[in-house]
mmCIF file of C-alpha atoms in Angstrom:
data_model
loop_
_atom_site.group_PDB
_atom_site.id
_atom_site.type_symbol
_atom_site.label_atom_id
_atom_site.label_comp_id
_atom_site.label_asym_id
_atom_site.label_seq_id
_atom_site.Cartn_x
_atom_site.Cartn_y
_atom_site.Cartn_z
ATOM 1 C CA MET A 201 115.976 68.598 66.460
ATOM 2 C CA PRO A 202 115.977 68.157 62.410
ATOM 3 C CA ASP A 203 114.221 71.056 60.467
ATOM 4 C CA ASP A 204 111.032 68.844 59.850
ATOM 5 C CA ASP A 205 110.308 68.099 63.771
ATOM 6 C CA VAL A 206 110.776 72.278 63.973
ATOM 7 C CA SER A 207 108.659 73.068 60.996
ATOM 8 C CA GLU A 208 106.210 70.216 61.767
ATOM 9 C CA ILE A 209 105.682 72.027 65.999
ATOM 10 C CA MET A 210 105.275 75.983 63.960
ATOM 11 C CA ALA A 211 102.585 73.690 62.320
ATOM 12 C CA LYS A 212 100.337 72.778 65.239
ATOM 13 C CA LEU A 213 100.786 75.939 66.648
ATOM 14 C CA GLY A 214 99.425 77.549 63.674
ATOM 15 C CA ILE A 215 102.352 79.198 62.553
ATOM 16 C CA THR A 216 102.734 80.050 59.063
ATOM 17 C CA PRO A 217 106.115 81.283 57.135
ATOM 18 C CA ASP A 218 104.670 84.159 56.072
ATOM 19 C CA GLN A 219 104.089 85.427 59.559
ATOM 20 C CA PRO A 220 106.098 88.591 60.172
ATOM 21 C CA ASP A 221 107.485 86.802 63.159
ATOM 22 C CA ALA A 222 107.574 83.435 61.990
ATOM 23 C CA ALA A 223 111.275 83.509 61.904
ATOM 24 C CA ASP A 224 111.788 85.012 65.095
ATOM 25 C CA LEU A 225 109.970 82.032 66.453
ATOM 26 C CA ARG A 226 111.427 79.590 64.856
ATOM 27 C CA GLY A 227 115.006 80.906 65.975
ATOM 28 C CA LEU A 228 113.451 80.482 69.477
ATOM 29 C CA ILE A 229 112.176 76.850 69.043
ATOM 30 C CA GLU A 230 115.686 75.867 67.479
ATOM 31 C CA TYR A 231 117.227 77.576 70.415
ATOM 32 C CA VAL A 232 115.030 76.110 73.497
ATOM 33 C CA THR A 233 115.718 72.852 71.366
ATOM 34 C CA GLU A 234 119.499 73.067 71.389
ATOM 35 C CA LEU A 235 119.441 73.585 75.217
ATOM 36 C CA GLY A 236 117.241 70.199 75.866
ATOM 37 C CA ALA A 237 113.332 71.283 75.811
ATOM 38 C CA SER A 238 111.292 68.602 74.173
ATOM 39 C CA ALA A 239 108.522 69.104 71.784
ATOM 40 C CA ASP A 240 105.696 69.430 74.513
ATOM 41 C CA GLU A 241 107.299 71.314 76.242
ATOM 42 C CA ILE A 242 108.149 73.780 74.072
ATOM 43 C CA MET A 243 104.467 73.362 72.337
ATOM 44 C CA THR A 244 103.307 74.365 76.221
ATOM 45 C CA ALA A 245 105.596 77.431 76.723
ATOM 46 C CA ALA A 246 104.504 78.683 73.098
ATOM 47 C CA VAL A 247 101.004 78.703 73.767
ATOM 48 C CA LEU A 248 101.589 80.346 76.905
ATOM 49 C CA GLU A 249 104.231 83.039 74.813
ATOM 50 C CA SER A 250 106.848 81.637 77.319
ATOM 51 C CA LEU A 251 109.721 80.601 75.047
ATOM 52 C CA GLY A 252 112.039 83.223 76.539
ATOM 53 C CA PRO A 253 111.779 81.603 79.983
ATOM 54 C CA LEU A 254 111.671 78.350 79.202
ATOM 55 C CA ALA A 255 115.188 78.959 77.105
ATOM 56 C CA LEU A 256 116.171 80.471 80.478
ATOM 57 C CA ASP A 257 115.044 77.278 82.491
ATOM 58 C CA PHE A 258 117.299 75.150 80.742
ATOM 59 C CA ALA A 259 119.939 77.446 80.267
ATOM 60 C CA ILE A 260 120.439 77.790 83.879
ATOM 61 C CA ARG A 261 119.563 73.841 84.962
ATOM 62 C CA THR A 262 122.296 71.978 86.701
ATOM 63 C CA PRO A 263 122.966 68.837 84.778
ATOM 64 C CA GLY A 264 121.078 65.270 85.551
ATOM 65 C CA GLU A 265 117.940 63.738 85.998
ATOM 66 C CA CYS A 266 114.324 66.098 86.360
ATOM 67 C CA VAL A 267 111.760 64.207 87.713
ATOM 68 C CA PRO A 268 108.394 65.383 89.309
ATOM 69 C CA LEU A 269 107.918 66.232 92.697
ATOM 70 C CA ASP A 270 105.994 62.496 93.706
ATOM 71 C CA VAL A 271 108.917 60.706 91.828
ATOM 72 C CA PHE A 272 111.545 62.862 93.484
ATOM 73 C CA ALA A 273 110.060 61.886 97.291
ATOM 74 C CA ALA A 274 109.336 57.889 96.033
ATOM 75 C CA ALA A 275 113.017 57.715 95.310
ATOM 76 C CA ALA A 276 114.677 59.728 97.837
ATOM 77 C CA ASN A 277 112.590 57.348 100.282
ATOM 78 C CA LEU A 278 111.727 60.716 101.887
ATOM 79 C CA ASP A 279 107.642 61.391 102.969
ATOM 80 C CA PRO A 280 105.575 63.046 100.911
ATOM 81 C CA ALA A 281 104.009 65.002 103.006
ATOM 82 C CA LEU A 282 106.974 66.399 104.219
ATOM 83 C CA VAL A 283 108.515 67.098 100.720
ATOM 84 C CA ASP A 284 105.265 68.871 99.627
ATOM 85 C CA GLN A 285 105.356 70.726 102.928
ATOM 86 C CA LEU A 286 108.967 71.938 102.208
ATOM 87 C CA TRP A 287 107.944 72.393 98.545
ATOM 88 C CA LEU A 288 105.653 75.127 99.276
ATOM 89 C CA ALA A 289 107.957 76.648 101.988
ATOM 90 C CA LEU A 290 110.343 77.048 99.726
ATOM 91 C CA GLY A 291 107.800 79.206 97.719
ATOM 92 C CA LEU A 292 106.998 77.045 94.881
ATOM 93 C CA PRO A 293 104.209 76.822 92.734
ATOM 94 C CA GLU A 294 101.978 73.563 93.148
ATOM 95 C CA SER A 295 100.206 74.087 89.937
ATOM 96 C CA PRO A 296 102.592 75.941 87.805
ATOM 97 C CA PRO A 297 101.821 76.605 84.297
ATOM 98 C CA MET A 298 104.937 75.259 82.812
ATOM 99 C CA PRO A 299 106.263 71.715 83.803
ATOM 100 C CA PHE A 300 108.302 72.621 87.221
ATOM 101 C CA PRO A 301 110.536 69.281 88.235
ATOM 102 C CA VAL A 302 112.767 68.568 90.966
ATOM 103 C CA THR A 303 116.162 70.130 89.475
ATOM 104 C CA PRO A 304 119.268 67.939 90.403
ATOM 105 C CA ASP A 305 120.286 70.791 92.709
ATOM 106 C CA LEU A 306 116.903 71.604 94.021
ATOM 107 C CA ALA A 307 116.505 67.585 95.088
ATOM 108 C CA GLU A 308 119.645 68.180 97.227
ATOM 109 C CA ALA A 309 118.574 71.053 99.232
ATOM 110 C CA LEU A 310 115.065 69.181 99.629
ATOM 111 C CA ARG A 311 117.250 66.055 101.259
ATOM 112 C CA MET A 312 118.992 68.513 103.309
ATOM 113 C CA LEU A 313 116.136 70.809 104.488
ATOM 114 C CA ALA A 314 114.532 67.048 105.387
ATOM 115 C CA PHE A 315 117.276 66.189 107.339
ATOM 116 C CA LEU A 316 117.805 69.104 109.079
ATOM 117 C CA THR A 317 114.084 68.209 110.338
ATOM 118 C CA GLY A 318 115.727 65.695 112.206
ATOM 119 C CA VAL A 319 118.019 68.000 113.885
ATOM 120 C CA PHE A 320 115.776 71.191 114.233
ATOM 121 C CA GLY A 321 112.076 69.947 114.090
ATOM 122 C CA VAL A 322 109.604 69.902 111.338
ATOM 123 C CA ASP A 323 108.537 73.760 112.257
ATOM 124 C CA VAL A 324 111.924 75.360 112.468
ATOM 125 C CA VAL A 325 113.015 74.110 109.264
ATOM 126 C CA LEU A 326 109.854 75.273 107.753
ATOM 127 C CA GLY A 327 109.971 78.510 109.153
ATOM 128 C CA PHE A 328 113.795 78.642 107.536
ATOM 129 C CA ALA A 329 112.689 77.318 104.102
ATOM 130 C CA ARG A 330 110.244 80.106 104.093
ATOM 131 C CA VAL A 331 112.904 82.592 104.492
ATOM 132 C CA ILE A 332 115.187 80.728 101.911
ATOM 133 C CA GLY A 333 112.091 80.882 99.248
ATOM 134 C CA SER A 334 110.850 84.584 100.111
ATOM 135 C CA SER A 335 114.801 85.725 100.107
ATOM 136 C CA ALA A 336 115.416 83.819 97.088
ATOM 137 C CA GLU A 337 112.172 85.260 95.125
ATOM 138 C CA ARG A 338 113.271 88.859 96.311
ATOM 139 C CA ILE A 339 116.842 88.245 94.970
ATOM 140 C CA ALA A 340 115.285 86.652 91.511
ATOM 141 C CA ASP A 341 112.941 89.260 90.910
ATOM 142 C CA ALA A 342 115.676 92.471 91.681
ATOM 143 C CA LEU A 343 117.900 90.664 89.045
ATOM 144 C CA THR A 344 114.717 90.020 86.626
ATOM 145 C CA SER A 345 113.974 93.460 86.839
ATOM 146 C CA ALA A 346 117.130 94.905 86.332
ATOM 147 C CA THR A 347 117.998 92.950 83.661
ATOM 148 C CA ARG A 348 114.638 93.760 81.962
ATOM 149 C CA VAL A 349 115.003 97.115 82.144
ATOM 150 C CA GLY A 350 118.660 97.311 81.943
ATOM 151 C CA ILE A 351 118.917 94.944 78.719
ATOM 152 C CA GLU A 352 116.334 93.693 77.610
ATOM 153 C CA VAL A 353 114.087 96.794 77.115
ATOM 154 C CA PRO A 354 116.974 99.039 75.384
ATOM 155 C CA GLN A 355 118.073 95.915 73.204
ATOM 156 C CA ARG A 356 114.210 95.060 71.682
ATOM 157 C CA GLY A 357 114.270 99.113 71.330
ATOM 158 C CA GLU A 358 116.660 99.107 68.867
ATOM 159 C CA GLY A 359 115.200 96.247 66.723
ATOM 160 C CA MET A 360 116.908 93.242 68.407
ATOM 161 C CA PRO A 361 115.422 90.155 67.261
ATOM 162 C CA TYR A 362 113.661 88.524 70.649
ATOM 163 C CA ARG A 363 115.804 85.115 69.798
ATOM 164 C CA ASP A 364 118.593 87.009 70.043
ATOM 165 C CA VAL A 365 117.689 88.704 73.146
ATOM 166 C CA VAL A 366 116.719 85.401 74.736
ATOM 167 C CA ARG A 367 120.245 83.426 73.384
ATOM 168 C CA GLU A 368 121.935 86.734 74.999
ATOM 169 C CA TYR A 369 120.255 86.887 78.346
ATOM 170 C CA SER A 370 120.454 82.831 78.816
ATOM 171 C CA SER A 371 123.647 82.426 78.305
ATOM 172 C CA THR A 372 124.782 85.676 79.991
ATOM 173 C CA ALA A 373 122.772 83.961 83.058
ATOM 174 C CA GLN A 374 124.683 80.181 82.229
ATOM 175 C CA ASP A 375 127.960 82.375 82.697
ATOM 176 C CA LEU A 376 127.059 84.712 85.554
ATOM 177 C CA LEU A 377 125.054 82.582 87.899
ATOM 178 C CA PRO A 378 128.267 80.488 89.766
ATOM 179 C CA VAL A 379 129.848 84.044 90.473
ATOM 180 C CA LEU A 380 126.699 85.610 91.493
ATOM 181 C CA TRP A 381 125.965 82.709 93.843
ATOM 182 C CA ASP A 382 129.809 82.719 95.008
ATOM 183 C CA ALA A 383 129.228 86.582 95.597
ATOM 184 C CA ILE A 384 126.176 85.427 98.136
ATOM 185 C CA GLY A 385 127.770 82.903 99.589
ATOM 186 C CA ALA A 386 130.343 85.193 100.372
ATOM 187 C CA ALA A 387 128.022 88.220 101.946
ATOM 188 C CA PHE A 388 126.048 85.465 103.687
ATOM 189 C CA ARG A 389 129.226 84.260 105.666
ATOM 190 C CA ARG A 390 129.884 87.365 106.604
ATOM 191 C CA HIS A 391 126.599 88.524 108.030
ATOM 192 C CA LEU A 392 126.309 84.747 109.547
ATOM 193 C CA VAL A 393 129.048 86.312 111.673
ATOM 194 C CA LEU A 394 127.832 89.515 112.489
ATOM 195 C CA VAL A 395 124.926 87.796 113.912
ATOM 196 C CA SER A 396 126.991 85.196 115.935
ATOM 197 C CA TYR A 397 128.225 88.554 117.657
ATOM 198 C CA GLU A 398 125.086 89.746 119.458
ATOM 199 C CA GLY A 399 123.967 88.486 122.227
ATOM 200 C CA PHE A 400 120.879 86.859 122.943
ATOM 201 C CA GLU A 401 118.336 84.952 125.878
ATOM 202 C CA LEU A 402 116.805 81.726 124.738
ATOM 203 C CA GLU A 403 112.944 82.258 125.818
ATOM 204 C CA LYS A 404 111.662 80.417 128.233
ATOM 205 C CA SER A 405 109.785 78.304 126.316
ATOM 206 C CA GLN A 406 112.871 77.070 124.040
ATOM 207 C CA HIS A 407 110.954 78.176 120.761
ATOM 208 C CA GLY A 408 112.484 81.330 120.307
ATOM 209 C CA VAL A 409 115.268 83.431 120.761
ATOM 210 C CA THR A 410 114.768 86.734 123.575
ATOM 211 C CA LEU A 411 116.451 89.975 122.405
ATOM 212 C CA GLN A 412 116.966 93.214 123.804
ATOM 213 C CA ARG A 413 116.287 95.899 120.701
ATOM 214 C CA ALA A 414 115.170 99.010 119.569
ATOM 215 C CA ILE A 415 112.993 98.423 117.017
ATOM 216 C CA GLY A 416 111.978 101.449 114.420
ATOM 217 C CA PHE A 417 109.202 101.762 111.855
ATOM 218 C CA ILE A 418 109.770 104.871 109.764
ATOM 219 C CA ASP A 419 107.490 105.816 106.318
ATOM 220 C CA LEU A 420 106.935 108.413 103.436
ATOM 221 C CA VAL A 421 104.347 111.038 104.893
ATOM 222 C CA GLY A 422 101.355 111.461 102.437
ATOM 223 C CA SER A 423 103.387 108.633 100.225
ATOM 224 C CA THR A 424 99.924 107.924 98.414
ATOM 225 C CA GLU A 425 99.772 111.349 96.538
ATOM 226 C CA ILE A 426 103.300 111.407 95.986
ATOM 227 C CA LEU A 427 103.775 108.565 94.211
ATOM 228 C CA ARG A 428 100.115 108.373 92.756
ATOM 229 C CA THR A 429 101.169 111.851 90.318
ATOM 230 C CA GLN A 430 104.853 110.079 89.291
ATOM 231 C CA SER A 431 105.820 108.743 85.921
ATOM 232 C CA VAL A 432 107.105 105.288 86.136
ATOM 233 C CA GLU A 433 110.667 106.354 86.156
ATOM 234 C CA GLU A 434 109.861 108.581 89.076
ATOM 235 C CA LEU A 435 108.122 106.155 90.633
ATOM 236 C CA ALA A 436 111.273 103.936 90.849
ATOM 237 C CA GLU A 437 113.582 106.640 91.686
ATOM 238 C CA SER A 438 111.883 107.667 94.434
ATOM 239 C CA VAL A 439 111.411 104.153 95.845
ATOM 240 C CA ASN A 440 115.332 104.109 95.055
ATOM 241 C CA ARG A 441 116.297 106.568 96.945
ATOM 242 C CA PHE A 442 114.121 105.879 100.126
ATOM 243 C CA GLU A 443 115.514 102.125 100.066
ATOM 244 C CA ARG A 444 119.286 103.820 99.700
ATOM 245 C CA LEU A 445 118.077 106.338 102.371
ATOM 246 C CA ILE A 446 117.174 103.606 104.585
ATOM 247 C CA GLY A 447 119.677 101.441 103.874
ATOM 248 C CA ASP A 448 122.648 103.397 103.955
ATOM 249 C CA ARG A 449 122.181 105.305 107.172
ATOM 250 C CA VAL A 450 120.679 102.518 109.219
ATOM 251 C CA THR A 451 123.739 100.001 108.511
ATOM 252 C CA LYS A 452 126.472 102.643 108.460
ATOM 253 C CA SER A 453 124.813 103.013 112.138
ATOM 254 C CA GLY A 454 125.767 99.517 113.166
ATOM 255 C CA GLY A 455 121.864 98.894 112.789
ATOM 256 C CA ARG A 456 119.884 96.269 110.497
ATOM 257 C CA VAL A 457 117.291 96.915 108.276
ATOM 258 C CA VAL A 458 114.674 93.991 109.053
ATOM 259 C CA LYS A 459 112.296 94.476 105.817
ATOM 260 C CA LEU A 460 111.132 96.719 103.024
ATOM 261 C CA ILE A 461 107.414 97.215 103.127
ATOM 262 C CA GLY A 462 106.672 99.783 100.085
ATOM 263 C CA ASP A 463 106.708 103.359 101.377
ATOM 264 C CA GLU A 464 107.886 101.995 104.840
ATOM 265 C CA ALA A 465 110.857 100.132 106.540
ATOM 266 C CA MET A 466 111.498 98.488 109.560
ATOM 267 C CA PHE A 467 114.695 98.698 111.284
ATOM 268 C CA ALA A 468 116.870 97.475 114.819
ATOM 269 C CA PHE A 469 119.152 98.560 116.755
ATOM 270 C CA ILE A 470 121.562 97.082 119.702
ATOM 271 C CA ASP A 471 122.275 100.582 121.008
ATOM 272 C CA LEU A 472 119.559 102.569 121.535
ATOM 273 C CA ARG A 473 121.419 106.118 121.461
ATOM 274 C CA VAL A 474 122.370 105.396 118.333
ATOM 275 C CA ALA A 475 119.072 104.156 116.987
ATOM 276 C CA ILE A 476 117.811 107.565 118.270
ATOM 277 C CA GLU A 477 120.489 109.498 116.603
ATOM 278 C CA THR A 478 119.320 107.461 113.553
ATOM 279 C CA CYS A 479 116.130 108.643 113.709
ATOM 280 C CA HIS A 480 117.116 112.349 113.699
ATOM 281 C CA GLU A 481 119.760 111.755 110.598
ATOM 282 C CA LEU A 482 116.719 110.163 108.621
ATOM 283 C CA VAL A 483 114.517 112.898 109.121
ATOM 284 C CA GLU A 484 116.824 115.106 108.359
ATOM 285 C CA ALA A 485 118.630 113.570 105.030
ATOM 286 C CA SER A 486 115.016 112.598 104.082
ATOM 287 C CA PRO A 487 114.207 114.969 100.697
ATOM 288 C CA ASN A 488 110.420 114.065 101.235
ATOM 289 C CA PRO A 489 109.061 114.463 104.559
ATOM 290 C CA VAL A 490 108.955 110.868 106.726
ATOM 291 C CA ARG A 491 108.010 110.262 110.543
ATOM 292 C CA VAL A 492 109.414 107.653 112.531
ATOM 293 C CA GLY A 493 108.051 105.697 115.342
ATOM 294 C CA LEU A 494 110.556 103.818 118.038
ATOM 295 C CA ALA A 495 110.103 101.465 120.669
ATOM 296 C CA PHE A 496 112.843 99.842 122.988
ATOM 297 C CA GLY A 497 112.353 96.412 124.966
ATOM 298 C CA GLU A 498 112.375 92.061 124.449
ATOM 299 C CA VAL A 499 111.680 91.064 121.113
ATOM 300 C CA VAL A 500 111.886 87.677 119.704
ATOM 301 C CA ALA A 501 113.591 86.444 116.423
ATOM 302 C CA MET A 502 111.946 83.922 114.416
ATOM 303 C CA HIS A 503 112.790 83.992 110.697
ATOM 304 C CA GLY A 504 114.870 86.758 110.075
ATOM 305 C CA ASP A 505 112.375 88.669 111.469
ATOM 306 C CA TYR A 506 111.498 90.259 114.998
ATOM 307 C CA PHE A 507 107.880 89.807 117.030
ATOM 308 C CA GLY A 508 106.615 90.512 119.917
ATOM 309 C CA PRO A 509 104.808 93.752 121.856
ATOM 310 C CA THR A 510 107.708 96.133 121.363
ATOM 311 C CA VAL A 511 107.785 95.918 117.554
ATOM 312 C CA ASN A 512 104.058 95.947 117.439
ATOM 313 C CA LEU A 513 104.344 99.332 119.623
ATOM 314 C CA ALA A 514 106.607 100.855 117.822
ATOM 315 C CA ALA A 515 104.412 100.353 114.246
ATOM 316 C CA ARG A 516 101.495 101.832 116.145
ATOM 317 C CA LEU A 517 103.482 104.628 117.004
ATOM 318 C CA VAL A 518 104.689 105.769 113.677
ATOM 319 C CA ALA A 519 101.160 105.880 112.236
ATOM 320 C CA ASN A 520 100.827 108.289 115.289
ATOM 321 C CA SER A 521 103.906 110.205 114.879
ATOM 322 C CA ALA A 522 103.874 114.280 112.752
ATOM 323 C CA PRO A 523 105.857 114.398 109.304
ATOM 324 C CA SER A 524 109.465 115.073 110.480
ATOM 325 C CA ARG A 525 109.259 113.519 114.152
ATOM 326 C CA VAL A 526 110.378 110.813 116.007
ATOM 327 C CA LEU A 527 108.263 109.195 118.481
ATOM 328 C CA VAL A 528 109.245 107.127 121.370
ATOM 329 C CA SER A 529 107.428 105.122 123.894
ATOM 330 C CA ASP A 530 107.481 105.668 127.122
ATOM 331 C CA GLU A 531 110.101 102.689 128.210
ATOM 332 C CA THR A 532 112.298 104.395 125.249
ATOM 333 C CA ARG A 533 112.256 107.981 127.414
ATOM 334 C CA ARG A 534 113.520 106.016 130.527
ATOM 335 C CA ALA A 535 116.332 104.023 129.252
ATOM 336 C CA ALA A 536 117.544 106.783 126.799
ATOM 337 C CA ALA A 537 117.108 109.551 129.881
ATOM 338 C CA GLY A 538 119.736 112.436 130.076
ATOM 339 C CA LEU A 539 120.516 111.561 126.358
ATOM 340 C CA PHE A 540 117.747 113.525 124.678
ATOM 341 C CA GLU A 541 115.260 115.962 125.359
ATOM 342 C CA PHE A 542 111.427 114.531 125.488
ATOM 343 C CA GLU A 543 108.503 115.952 125.091
ATOM 344 C CA ALA A 544 105.420 113.926 125.876
ATOM 345 C CA VAL A 545 102.206 113.962 123.509
ATOM 346 C CA GLU A 546 98.982 112.448 123.469
ATOM 347 C CA VAL A 547 98.770 109.088 121.424
ATOM 348 C CA GLY A 548 96.349 106.836 123.389
ATOM 349 C CA PRO A 549 94.470 104.886 123.516
ATOM 350 C CA LEU A 550 96.514 102.599 121.065
ATOM 351 C CA ARG A 551 95.159 99.915 118.885
ATOM 352 C CA GLY A 552 96.631 96.392 120.843
ATOM 353 C CA PHE A 553 97.712 99.003 124.123
ATOM 354 C CA PRO A 554 94.587 100.218 125.704
ATOM 355 C CA ASP A 555 96.998 101.755 128.548
ATOM 356 C CA VAL A 556 99.574 103.329 126.281
ATOM 357 C CA ARG A 557 97.909 107.225 126.082
ATOM 358 C CA ARG A 558 101.184 108.893 125.981
ATOM 359 C CA ALA A 559 104.313 108.819 123.770
ATOM 360 C CA HIS A 560 107.115 111.086 123.741
ATOM 361 C CA ILE A 561 108.903 113.413 120.812
ATOM 362 C CA ALA A 562 112.586 113.116 121.436
ATOM 363 C CA ARG A 563 114.950 115.611 120.086
ATOM 364 C CA PRO A 564 119.141 116.003 120.573
ATOM 365 C CA LEU A 565 119.553 117.800 123.492
ATOM 366 C CA GLN A 566 119.659 121.617 122.919
#
């Protein structure tokens, strides 16, 4: 874009050469222009104070034509309603503040998912797309947070002009994203193999996979008070420490961390004995008091998560567990009889389980 056009955009935005940030803004506008952004896109981003994100967008886009969602659906000869469903399932916004076109790589993803609906059915593929969307969002959020804290904030704190910060992180993303996708793909392939080794039974309705699992929940005792009194730095360290503890101990023992929910985590094990042993390790290793609830039985595996009464019961048990205790269901006690000591405690009736009035504190054999 010629200098006169850049000057015209700045004039329309009301930016005068004598403003303190005028040189920075001009540098940003010149950079996003180099990357291929139009004058209208630049104007919209500038009003939203989002020239940095616009630069990142254009830096990492795959080459080729980008079109609106409805134009893509028509050109691909796909049902517009299905395309809209897939778009939302992927977690992509219906009305973003900035133009959000279908990029060439995203077009291929939508075509692939639309094709899979003919193989697995619409509901299954939409569930799978939601897993992709939520997982991608978490990865993006984690990477962005790490970049901001580890790179952008220190650079700006040292006085680096924002235009140079944007150039650096956009250029780095452009170079490193292909390598990052290779790393994610490698981890995914290994996890796909690990999951394939696990046995299963097809649920009678044939809409889900039934598994026998020990499901555990662990949460920080008094987390509201603990986290409320901490600084941002201390809070980040507490969360990281909690996540590392769960991730390392559960994974090392052959279990799976299903999800992290703030100050709580859900995990699953095939081997009940190992599950209970790991629960005790977590209690002992945590620098802050934690409590654990564990239930054993059938679960339905869907969309990368587990569902059913066993999961719900484990969640109820952790809410009724005392600090530094592993509270297990009656079924768990029966299945692990002779492997641990159990002390019966009154807990019920539990919400959703009116007949459950007793649970058991699990302890190692003396």
